[in-house]
Amino acid sequence: MLFTVNKSPLTSDNLKTCLRFAKKGNSVLLYEDGVYGAIPGTKVESVVKEALKSIEVFALKEDLKARGFGEVIDGVKLVDYAGFVGLVEEHNVCPWL
Amino acid sequence: MKFGILILEGPYQHQAGDSAYNFAEAAVAKGHAISGLFFYCDGVQNATTYMTPPQDDRHISKRWAEFIAKHGVDAVVCIAASKKRGITDANLIKGARIAGLGQLTELGIESDRLIAFGD
Amino acid sequence: MAGEDLNEEERSEEDKKKFLFLMRKAPYGSIYPQGGLEVILIMAAYDQTISVLFADDGVFCLKKGQETAGIHVKDFSSAFKVLESYGVEHLYVDKTSLEERGMKPEDLLTGVEVVSSDEMSGFLSGQDVILPF
Amino acid sequence: MGTIDMAGKKLEVDEDGYLTNLDDWSREVAGEMAKGEGVEMTEAHWEVVDFLRQYYDEYKIAPMIRILTKEIGKKLGKEKGNTKYLYELYPGGPAKQACKIAGLPKPTGCV
């Protein structure tokens, strides 16, 4: 299962509740404003680090770049749109809008 | 694989329609088929010809129309959502058709994956 | 009145898919929950397996006693009461979301199964299509 | 756009004959609309109209056909709970014709 999260976790609980439903082996893709969850040094960094112990977290490179960021929390994997498509090939999708 | 794409947000206000477009392009580039686009809720506004953005911005409805034509994609615009928002055959982009939510069900059945973009 | 022109022919089992409606948004603030409800009501005319999960602010959709006359918007909450008769297999409410909002099952306008997110994780993975509203 | 003449008062209807303002509905209006549809209202016709109005009042939607027949069967007797019976009463169809006469909103044609 791939959860797609598009809200900033700094202003919304979206990512938090999503992670409550995501179980071991699931993946989460952060895109649009969701990518703010992938950058180091924010108040949600620890939440993401904890999640990384059991699930894979991806961030959409194009959305990060558009917002002026490039560096991500250790363990978060960057994907481009082709990678996004690849994740959808592999997993069924649960859009967590 | 066959990907169905559901678009729930209008153009220019949220990124959803842009993300959906970028995803659809990337899927086609990887050799996948788009089994259909379904525009619902404010998403139906993506399909109106009544938009004239400045030349240095993307033309969202034209972009969809070109995508539909180029890849022979079935694009359905929800009739109930269209009626509420003044979208008719008169201002519908070429290649799209106005039809009911039953088509969304069909798209879900036909597609290997149905992915929604919204806000 | 959906389904009037539809042949009641049974679809083959392989055509039958599991659809889950994931309702996570509050009513009236946006069109989403109403949009989701309308899809469910139409989809019910097709021979598919439909479940609905209310989580986060989506649980507010089921709050009893919604009166919308004052905001001049149509009350669509009553229609959630028909879902069971429309053949919706499961109506789930996320326990934590309900508790976080100070609500109890008796505050809801229709009978639901209150479930934990742990129970739901596996269920989500078993769905063919998840539609977020 | 058209109108229905009710004792000198003109009620607005849309191009398909549905009431523009649902509050305009009354049994007399229903009778007038039925005449326009070539339907002669009998006790059996009113049963369906009453059922639809009650259903709409409670749930704010028109029931889909499968539910309509099921519920009518439950409420009015098994022999009435089928599409054939409803089409005999309302040849224009339960959704298009019976809902119109019952003063429910026009179906959006969503299938």
Short mmCIF file of C-alpha atoms in Angstrom, two decimals:
data_model
loop_
_atom_site.label_atom_id
_atom_site.label_comp_id
_atom_site.label_asym_id
_atom_site.label_seq_id
_atom_site.Cartn_x
_atom_site.Cartn_y
_atom_site.Cartn_z
CA MET A 1 0.00 0.00 0.00
CA LEU A 2 1.24 3.44 -0.97
CA PHE A 3 -0.17 6.39 0.93
CA THR A 4 0.12 9.69 -0.90
CA VAL A 5 0.23 12.74 1.35
CA ASN A 6 -0.05 16.24 -0.10
CA LYS A 7 -0.51 18.47 2.98
CA SER A 8 2.22 20.15 4.98
CA PRO A 9 2.57 18.21 8.25
CA LEU A 10 3.54 21.48 9.90
CA THR A 11 -0.01 22.80 9.71
CA SER A 12 -2.07 19.65 9.33
CA ASP A 13 -2.43 16.32 11.10
CA ASN A 14 -2.68 14.50 7.78
CA LEU A 15 0.70 12.84 7.94
CA LYS A 16 0.22 11.92 11.58
CA THR A 17 -3.07 10.12 11.02
CA CYS A 18 -1.76 8.56 7.84
CA LEU A 19 1.14 7.06 9.78
CA ARG A 20 -1.31 5.66 12.29
CA PHE A 21 -2.89 3.64 9.47
CA ALA A 22 0.32 2.75 7.65
CA LYS A 23 1.68 -0.57 8.81
CA LYS A 24 5.05 -2.24 8.51
CA GLY A 25 6.05 -2.59 4.90
CA ASN A 26 3.77 0.17 3.60
CA SER A 27 5.11 3.22 1.81
CA VAL A 28 4.30 6.89 2.08
CA LEU A 29 4.91 9.37 -0.71
CA LEU A 30 5.13 13.03 0.24
CA TYR A 31 4.23 15.33 -2.65
CA GLU A 32 2.89 18.87 -3.17
CA ASP A 33 3.00 20.56 0.27
CA GLY A 34 3.51 17.14 1.83
CA VAL A 35 7.22 17.42 0.94
CA TYR A 36 7.76 19.82 3.85
CA GLY A 37 7.60 16.69 5.97
CA ALA A 38 10.78 15.42 4.34
CA ILE A 39 13.10 18.30 5.16
CA PRO A 40 15.41 18.10 8.17
CA GLY A 41 15.12 20.33 11.19
CA THR A 42 11.35 20.78 11.32
CA LYS A 43 9.14 20.03 14.30
CA VAL A 44 7.95 16.84 12.62
CA GLU A 45 11.39 15.45 11.86
CA SER A 46 11.20 13.05 14.82
CA VAL A 47 7.79 11.79 13.66
CA VAL A 48 9.19 10.98 10.23
CA LYS A 49 12.32 9.38 11.70
CA GLU A 50 10.17 7.17 13.89
CA ALA A 51 8.05 6.17 10.89
CA LEU A 52 11.16 5.27 8.91
CA LYS A 53 11.82 2.40 11.32
CA SER A 54 8.92 0.43 9.88
CA ILE A 55 7.84 2.02 6.61
CA GLU A 56 9.44 3.54 3.55
CA VAL A 57 9.05 7.28 3.05
CA PHE A 58 9.48 8.91 -0.33
CA ALA A 59 9.42 12.55 -1.33
CA LEU A 60 8.73 13.92 -4.79
CA LYS A 61 11.90 15.66 -5.98
CA GLU A 62 10.15 18.08 -8.34
CA ASP A 63 7.91 19.39 -5.54
CA LEU A 64 10.87 19.79 -3.16
CA LYS A 65 12.89 21.63 -5.79
CA ALA A 66 9.99 23.88 -6.64
CA ARG A 67 9.86 24.88 -2.98
CA GLY A 68 13.58 25.57 -2.75
CA PHE A 69 14.63 22.41 -0.94
CA GLY A 70 16.81 19.49 -1.87
CA GLU A 71 18.16 17.93 1.27
CA VAL A 72 15.96 15.42 3.08
CA ILE A 73 15.92 13.54 6.38
CA ASP A 74 18.27 10.53 6.35
CA GLY A 75 16.38 7.52 5.09
CA VAL A 76 13.78 9.43 3.08
CA LYS A 77 14.14 8.49 -0.58
CA LEU A 78 13.76 10.99 -3.36
CA VAL A 79 11.74 10.05 -6.42
CA ASP A 80 10.91 11.94 -9.59
CA TYR A 81 7.57 11.60 -11.40
CA ALA A 82 8.77 8.43 -13.12
CA GLY A 83 9.56 7.11 -9.65
CA PHE A 84 6.09 8.14 -8.47
CA VAL A 85 4.63 6.10 -11.34
CA GLY A 86 6.92 3.22 -10.39
CA LEU A 87 5.60 3.27 -6.83
CA VAL A 88 2.02 3.14 -8.13
CA GLU A 89 2.97 0.17 -10.32
CA GLU A 90 4.20 -1.67 -7.25
CA HIS A 91 1.53 -0.68 -4.77
CA ASN A 92 -2.14 -0.05 -4.57
CA VAL A 93 -2.73 3.59 -3.72
CA CYS A 94 -4.46 5.18 -0.77
CA PRO A 95 -4.64 8.90 -1.52
CA TRP A 96 -4.42 10.66 1.83
CA LEU A 97 -5.58 14.10 0.73
CA MET B 1 -0.60 -1.18 -16.66
CA LYS B 2 -3.84 0.71 -17.06
CA PHE B 3 -4.07 3.81 -14.90
CA GLY B 4 -7.30 5.65 -14.22
CA ILE B 5 -6.96 9.20 -12.94
CA LEU B 6 -9.55 11.09 -10.90
CA ILE B 7 -9.20 14.88 -10.67
CA LEU B 8 -11.11 16.52 -7.85
CA GLU B 9 -9.80 20.09 -7.87
CA GLY B 10 -10.20 23.02 -10.19
CA PRO B 11 -7.39 24.65 -12.15
CA TYR B 12 -5.00 27.30 -10.81
CA GLN B 13 -6.34 27.17 -7.21
CA HIS B 14 -4.65 23.98 -6.02
CA GLN B 15 -1.77 21.96 -7.36
CA ALA B 16 -3.90 18.83 -7.71
CA GLY B 17 -4.68 19.26 -11.41
CA ASP B 18 -1.03 19.92 -12.20
CA SER B 19 0.09 16.90 -10.22
CA ALA B 20 -2.47 14.75 -12.02
CA TYR B 21 -1.20 16.00 -15.37
CA ASN B 22 2.45 15.43 -14.49
CA PHE B 23 1.63 11.96 -13.23
CA ALA B 24 -0.32 11.11 -16.37
CA GLU B 25 2.52 12.30 -18.62
CA ALA B 26 5.07 10.29 -16.63
CA ALA B 27 2.87 7.19 -16.76
CA VAL B 28 2.55 7.42 -20.54
CA ALA B 29 6.30 8.05 -20.86
CA LYS B 30 6.89 4.80 -18.98
CA GLY B 31 4.72 2.94 -21.47
CA HIS B 32 1.55 2.71 -19.41
CA ALA B 33 -1.94 3.28 -20.75
CA ILE B 34 -4.27 5.86 -19.28
CA SER B 35 -7.58 4.03 -19.15
CA GLY B 36 -9.38 7.27 -18.50
CA LEU B 37 -9.45 10.67 -16.89
CA PHE B 38 -12.44 11.51 -14.74
CA PHE B 39 -13.06 15.13 -13.75
CA TYR B 40 -15.29 15.50 -10.71
CA CYS B 41 -16.31 18.21 -8.20
CA ASP B 42 -14.41 21.42 -9.02
CA GLY B 43 -12.18 19.28 -11.19
CA VAL B 44 -14.65 19.73 -14.03
CA GLN B 45 -13.32 23.29 -14.40
CA ASN B 46 -10.15 21.82 -15.87
CA ALA B 47 -12.16 20.98 -18.95
CA THR B 48 -13.64 24.34 -19.87
CA THR B 49 -12.46 26.30 -22.86
CA TYR B 50 -13.47 29.49 -21.03
CA MET B 51 -10.01 30.18 -19.69
CA THR B 52 -7.43 32.54 -21.04
CA PRO B 53 -4.40 32.53 -18.77
CA PRO B 54 -1.49 34.87 -19.52
CA GLN B 55 0.92 33.54 -22.13
CA ASP B 56 3.69 32.93 -19.63
CA ASP B 57 1.52 30.58 -17.55
CA ARG B 58 0.40 27.07 -18.43
CA HIS B 59 -2.90 26.75 -20.22
CA ILE B 60 -4.48 24.01 -18.17
CA SER B 61 -7.46 23.07 -20.31
CA LYS B 62 -5.48 23.26 -23.53
CA ARG B 63 -2.83 21.05 -21.98
CA TRP B 64 -5.45 18.42 -21.13
CA ALA B 65 -7.01 18.64 -24.58
CA GLU B 66 -3.62 18.07 -26.18
CA PHE B 67 -2.90 15.17 -23.86
CA ILE B 68 -6.26 13.58 -24.67
CA ALA B 69 -5.76 13.97 -28.41
CA LYS B 70 -2.16 12.84 -28.44
CA HIS B 71 -2.71 9.66 -26.46
CA GLY B 72 -6.31 8.90 -27.42
CA VAL B 73 -7.44 9.01 -23.81
CA ASP B 74 -11.07 8.79 -22.74
CA ALA B 75 -11.84 11.88 -20.65
CA VAL B 76 -15.12 12.11 -18.78
CA VAL B 77 -16.45 15.22 -17.11
CA CYS B 78 -19.12 14.58 -14.47
CA ILE B 79 -22.51 15.76 -15.64
CA ALA B 80 -23.88 16.70 -12.20
CA ALA B 81 -20.77 18.69 -11.27
CA SER B 82 -20.78 20.34 -14.71
CA LYS B 83 -24.40 21.39 -14.48
CA LYS B 84 -23.71 23.09 -11.18
CA ARG B 85 -20.78 24.98 -12.64
CA GLY B 86 -22.06 25.97 -16.04
CA ILE B 87 -20.03 23.58 -18.11
CA THR B 88 -21.81 22.29 -21.18
CA ASP B 89 -20.86 20.85 -24.54
CA ALA B 90 -20.54 24.45 -25.71
CA ASN B 91 -17.51 25.17 -23.54
CA LEU B 92 -16.07 21.70 -23.16
CA ILE B 93 -12.55 20.96 -24.39
CA LYS B 94 -12.20 18.81 -27.45
CA GLY B 95 -11.93 15.11 -26.79
CA ALA B 96 -13.76 15.19 -23.47
CA ARG B 97 -17.33 14.07 -22.93
CA ILE B 98 -19.89 14.88 -20.28
CA ALA B 99 -21.28 11.77 -18.61
CA GLY B 100 -22.36 10.35 -15.30
CA LEU B 101 -20.65 9.01 -12.21
CA GLY B 102 -21.33 5.49 -13.46
CA GLN B 103 -18.35 6.11 -15.73
CA LEU B 104 -16.16 6.59 -12.68
CA THR B 105 -17.29 3.19 -11.44
CA GLU B 106 -16.48 1.68 -14.83
CA LEU B 107 -13.08 3.35 -14.74
CA GLY B 108 -12.41 1.83 -11.33
CA ILE B 109 -13.35 -1.59 -12.65
CA GLU B 110 -11.32 -1.34 -15.85
CA SER B 111 -8.15 0.18 -14.43
CA ASP B 112 -5.35 -1.67 -12.71
CA ARG B 113 -4.94 1.42 -10.58
CA LEU B 114 -7.26 4.35 -10.00
CA ILE B 115 -5.46 7.26 -8.41
CA ALA B 116 -7.13 10.42 -7.15
CA PHE B 117 -5.70 13.93 -7.07
CA GLY B 118 -7.44 16.57 -4.99
CA ASP B 119 -6.98 18.75 -1.98
CA MET C 1 -32.61 7.57 -9.12
CA ALA C 2 -29.64 5.70 -10.42
CA GLY C 3 -29.80 2.40 -12.14
CA GLU C 4 -33.03 2.84 -13.99
CA ASP C 5 -31.56 2.16 -17.38
CA LEU C 6 -29.08 -0.33 -16.12
CA ASN C 7 -29.31 -3.98 -16.96
CA GLU C 8 -29.43 -5.91 -13.76
CA GLU C 9 -27.12 -8.48 -15.29
CA GLU C 10 -24.64 -9.90 -12.86
CA ARG C 11 -21.05 -9.03 -13.47
CA SER C 12 -18.63 -11.87 -13.43
CA GLU C 13 -16.72 -12.28 -10.20
CA GLU C 14 -13.48 -11.07 -11.71
CA ASP C 15 -15.17 -7.80 -12.62
CA LYS C 16 -16.22 -7.35 -9.04
CA LYS C 17 -13.89 -5.04 -7.19
CA LYS C 18 -13.52 -3.79 -3.68
CA PHE C 19 -14.06 -0.05 -3.46
CA LEU C 20 -13.34 1.85 -0.28
CA PHE C 21 -14.49 5.40 0.24
CA LEU C 22 -12.15 7.13 2.62
CA MET C 23 -14.08 10.03 4.13
CA ARG C 24 -11.69 12.30 5.99
CA LYS C 25 -13.15 15.76 5.48
CA ALA C 26 -15.72 17.71 7.43
CA PRO C 27 -19.09 18.46 5.86
CA TYR C 28 -20.04 21.89 4.41
CA GLY C 29 -16.53 23.37 4.60
CA SER C 30 -15.91 21.79 1.23
CA ILE C 31 -17.82 19.76 -1.33
CA TYR C 32 -15.77 16.62 -0.74
CA PRO C 33 -17.99 14.52 1.56
CA GLN C 34 -21.09 15.29 -0.48
CA GLY C 35 -19.18 14.43 -3.63
CA GLY C 36 -18.16 11.12 -2.12
CA LEU C 37 -21.67 10.33 -1.02
CA GLU C 38 -22.99 10.94 -4.52
CA VAL C 39 -20.47 8.53 -5.98
CA ILE C 40 -21.44 5.87 -3.43
CA LEU C 41 -25.13 6.26 -4.27
CA ILE C 42 -24.46 5.78 -7.97
CA MET C 43 -21.90 3.02 -7.52
CA ALA C 44 -24.45 1.07 -5.48
CA ALA C 45 -26.30 0.37 -8.74
CA TYR C 46 -23.26 -1.57 -9.94
CA ASP C 47 -22.47 -4.94 -8.53
CA GLN C 48 -19.35 -3.99 -6.60
CA THR C 49 -18.22 -4.39 -3.01
CA ILE C 50 -18.40 -1.02 -1.32
CA SER C 51 -17.14 -0.02 2.10
CA VAL C 52 -16.83 3.38 3.72
CA LEU C 53 -14.34 4.46 6.36
CA PHE C 54 -14.83 7.71 8.24
CA ALA C 55 -11.65 9.06 9.79
CA ASP C 56 -10.27 12.41 10.88
CA ASP C 57 -12.83 15.21 10.36
CA GLY C 58 -14.83 12.82 8.17
CA VAL C 59 -16.50 11.55 11.33
CA PHE C 60 -18.26 14.93 11.59
CA CYS C 61 -20.26 13.96 8.48
CA LEU C 62 -22.18 11.51 10.65
CA LYS C 63 -22.99 13.91 13.50
CA LYS C 64 -26.65 13.76 14.43
CA GLY C 65 -28.82 16.86 14.27
CA GLN C 66 -27.28 18.75 11.34
CA GLU C 67 -29.50 21.70 10.45
CA THR C 68 -28.35 23.65 7.45
CA ALA C 69 -31.22 26.06 6.86
CA GLY C 70 -29.24 28.90 8.42
CA ILE C 71 -26.33 28.55 6.01
CA HIS C 72 -28.63 28.04 3.01
CA VAL C 73 -26.95 24.82 2.00
CA LYS C 74 -28.66 21.52 1.36
CA ASP C 75 -28.43 19.05 4.26
CA PHE C 76 -27.01 15.90 2.78
CA SER C 77 -26.30 14.11 6.04
CA SER C 78 -29.66 12.31 6.00
CA ALA C 79 -28.58 10.39 2.94
CA PHE C 80 -25.83 8.67 4.92
CA LYS C 81 -28.66 6.76 6.59
CA VAL C 82 -29.52 4.95 3.36
CA LEU C 83 -26.09 3.46 2.80
CA GLU C 84 -26.89 0.20 4.53
CA SER C 85 -30.03 -0.32 2.46
CA TYR C 86 -27.98 0.50 -0.66
CA GLY C 87 -25.86 -2.54 0.04
CA VAL C 88 -22.76 -0.84 1.40
CA GLU C 89 -20.91 -3.71 2.99
CA HIS C 90 -19.17 -1.93 5.85
CA LEU C 91 -19.51 1.46 7.48
CA TYR C 92 -16.44 1.95 9.61
CA VAL C 93 -15.53 4.79 11.92
CA ASP C 94 -12.00 5.22 13.17
CA LYS C 95 -12.07 5.02 16.96
CA THR C 96 -9.25 7.47 17.60
CA SER C 97 -10.70 10.10 15.28
CA LEU C 98 -14.03 9.84 17.08
CA GLU C 99 -12.44 10.13 20.52
CA GLU C 100 -10.18 13.01 19.50
CA ARG C 101 -13.33 14.91 18.56
CA GLY C 102 -15.10 14.23 21.84
CA MET C 103 -17.73 12.11 20.14
CA LYS C 104 -19.33 8.79 20.94
CA PRO C 105 -21.03 6.26 18.65
CA GLU C 106 -24.42 7.43 19.94
CA ASP C 107 -23.69 10.90 18.52
CA LEU C 108 -23.74 9.41 15.03
CA LEU C 109 -26.80 9.37 12.82
CA THR C 110 -26.40 5.82 11.64
CA GLY C 111 -25.09 2.56 12.97
CA VAL C 112 -21.40 2.02 12.28
CA GLU C 113 -18.60 -0.32 13.25
CA VAL C 114 -16.07 1.51 15.39
CA VAL C 115 -12.64 0.17 14.55
CA SER C 116 -9.03 0.86 15.43
CA SER C 117 -6.51 1.99 12.85
CA ASP C 118 -4.58 -1.24 13.48
CA GLU C 119 -7.61 -3.26 12.44
CA MET C 120 -8.04 -1.04 9.39
CA SER C 121 -4.46 -1.27 8.09
CA GLY C 122 -4.91 -4.75 6.73
CA PHE C 123 -8.35 -3.92 5.41
CA LEU C 124 -7.00 -0.93 3.46
CA SER C 125 -4.38 -3.11 1.81
CA GLY C 126 -7.07 -5.50 0.65
CA GLN C 127 -8.96 -2.86 -1.33
CA ASP C 128 -8.79 -2.54 -5.11
CA VAL C 129 -9.71 1.13 -5.31
CA ILE C 130 -9.60 3.75 -2.55
CA LEU C 131 -11.43 6.99 -3.26
CA PRO C 132 -10.67 9.91 -0.92
CA PHE C 133 -13.41 12.40 -0.08
CA MET D 1 -38.86 26.84 -19.33
CA GLY D 2 -42.61 26.60 -19.03
CA THR D 3 -45.37 27.10 -16.54
CA ILE D 4 -48.24 25.16 -15.04
CA ASP D 5 -51.49 27.04 -14.60
CA MET D 6 -52.93 26.51 -11.15
CA ALA D 7 -56.10 28.48 -10.51
CA GLY D 8 -54.68 31.49 -12.23
CA LYS D 9 -51.27 31.17 -10.60
CA LYS D 10 -48.42 30.25 -12.92
CA LEU D 11 -45.87 27.82 -11.51
CA GLU D 12 -42.52 27.71 -13.18
CA VAL D 13 -41.18 24.41 -14.50
CA ASP D 14 -37.94 23.60 -16.33
CA GLU D 15 -37.60 22.41 -19.91
CA ASP D 16 -38.43 18.85 -18.82
CA GLY D 17 -41.45 19.84 -16.77
CA TYR D 18 -39.89 19.59 -13.30
CA LEU D 19 -40.97 22.21 -10.77
CA THR D 20 -38.40 24.97 -10.44
CA ASN D 21 -39.47 25.67 -6.88
CA LEU D 22 -40.13 22.44 -5.00
CA ASP D 23 -42.24 24.30 -2.42
CA ASP D 24 -44.84 24.88 -5.14
CA TRP D 25 -45.82 21.23 -4.95
CA SER D 26 -49.29 20.22 -3.79
CA ARG D 27 -51.53 17.29 -4.61
CA GLU D 28 -53.43 19.54 -7.01
CA VAL D 29 -50.20 20.49 -8.76
CA ALA D 30 -49.28 16.81 -8.95
CA GLY D 31 -52.63 16.05 -10.53
CA GLU D 32 -52.09 18.80 -13.08
CA MET D 33 -48.60 17.57 -13.90
CA ALA D 34 -49.88 14.03 -14.30
CA LYS D 35 -52.50 15.23 -16.77
CA GLY D 36 -49.76 16.86 -18.78
CA GLU D 37 -47.93 13.52 -18.81
CA GLY D 38 -51.03 11.61 -19.85
CA VAL D 39 -51.13 9.78 -16.53
CA GLU D 40 -54.44 9.34 -14.78
CA MET D 41 -53.81 9.36 -11.05
CA THR D 42 -55.40 6.44 -9.20
CA GLU D 43 -54.99 5.27 -5.63
CA ALA D 44 -52.06 3.13 -6.79
CA HIS D 45 -50.36 6.15 -8.40
CA TRP D 46 -50.73 8.19 -5.23
CA GLU D 47 -49.22 5.39 -3.15
CA VAL D 48 -46.02 5.70 -5.15
CA VAL D 49 -46.01 9.49 -5.01
CA ASP D 50 -46.58 9.43 -1.27
CA PHE D 51 -43.82 6.90 -0.83
CA LEU D 52 -41.37 8.98 -2.86
CA ARG D 53 -42.19 12.13 -0.92
CA GLN D 54 -41.77 10.38 2.41
CA TYR D 55 -38.47 8.90 1.30
CA TYR D 56 -37.22 12.25 0.06
CA ASP D 57 -38.37 13.98 3.22
CA GLU D 58 -36.42 11.54 5.35
CA TYR D 59 -33.26 11.09 3.28
CA LYS D 60 -33.17 14.15 0.96
CA ILE D 61 -32.51 11.95 -2.04
CA ALA D 62 -34.65 9.97 -4.47
CA PRO D 63 -34.13 6.24 -4.03
CA MET D 64 -32.41 4.33 -6.77
CA ILE D 65 -34.72 1.98 -8.62
CA ARG D 66 -33.58 -1.19 -6.85
CA ILE D 67 -34.23 0.40 -3.47
CA LEU D 68 -37.53 1.88 -4.62
CA THR D 69 -38.90 -1.50 -5.67
CA LYS D 70 -37.57 -3.19 -2.56
CA GLU D 71 -39.02 -0.60 -0.19
CA ILE D 72 -42.33 -0.41 -2.04
CA GLY D 73 -42.57 -4.18 -1.84
CA LYS D 74 -41.96 -4.02 1.89
CA LYS D 75 -44.42 -1.24 2.47
CA LEU D 76 -47.21 -1.81 -0.03
CA GLY D 77 -47.05 -5.53 -0.65
CA LYS D 78 -44.82 -7.90 -2.53
CA GLU D 79 -46.87 -7.80 -5.75
CA LYS D 80 -46.06 -4.08 -6.08
CA GLY D 81 -42.36 -4.33 -5.42
CA ASN D 82 -41.15 -4.69 -8.99
CA THR D 83 -40.21 -2.46 -11.90
CA LYS D 84 -42.95 -3.84 -14.14
CA TYR D 85 -45.62 -2.63 -11.74
CA LEU D 86 -44.02 0.80 -11.48
CA TYR D 87 -43.67 1.16 -15.25
CA GLU D 88 -47.31 0.22 -15.73
CA LEU D 89 -48.27 3.07 -13.45
CA TYR D 90 -45.69 5.46 -14.81
CA PRO D 91 -44.74 4.50 -18.37
CA GLY D 92 -42.23 7.37 -18.39
CA GLY D 93 -40.28 5.62 -15.66
CA PRO D 94 -40.20 5.88 -11.89
CA ALA D 95 -37.29 8.34 -11.93
CA LYS D 96 -38.27 10.60 -14.76
CA GLN D 97 -42.03 10.59 -14.41
CA ALA D 98 -43.01 9.53 -10.89
CA CYS D 99 -40.38 11.78 -9.28
CA LYS D 100 -41.50 14.68 -11.42
CA ILE D 101 -45.12 14.27 -10.39
CA ALA D 102 -44.05 13.75 -6.78
CA GLY D 103 -42.26 17.09 -6.89
CA LEU D 104 -38.74 15.73 -6.35
CA PRO D 105 -35.68 17.30 -7.96
CA LYS D 106 -34.75 16.24 -11.46
CA PRO D 107 -32.30 13.32 -11.48
CA THR D 108 -28.87 14.48 -12.59
CA GLY D 109 -28.52 11.63 -15.04
CA CYS D 110 -25.48 10.40 -13.25
CA VAL D 111 -25.33 6.83 -14.49
#
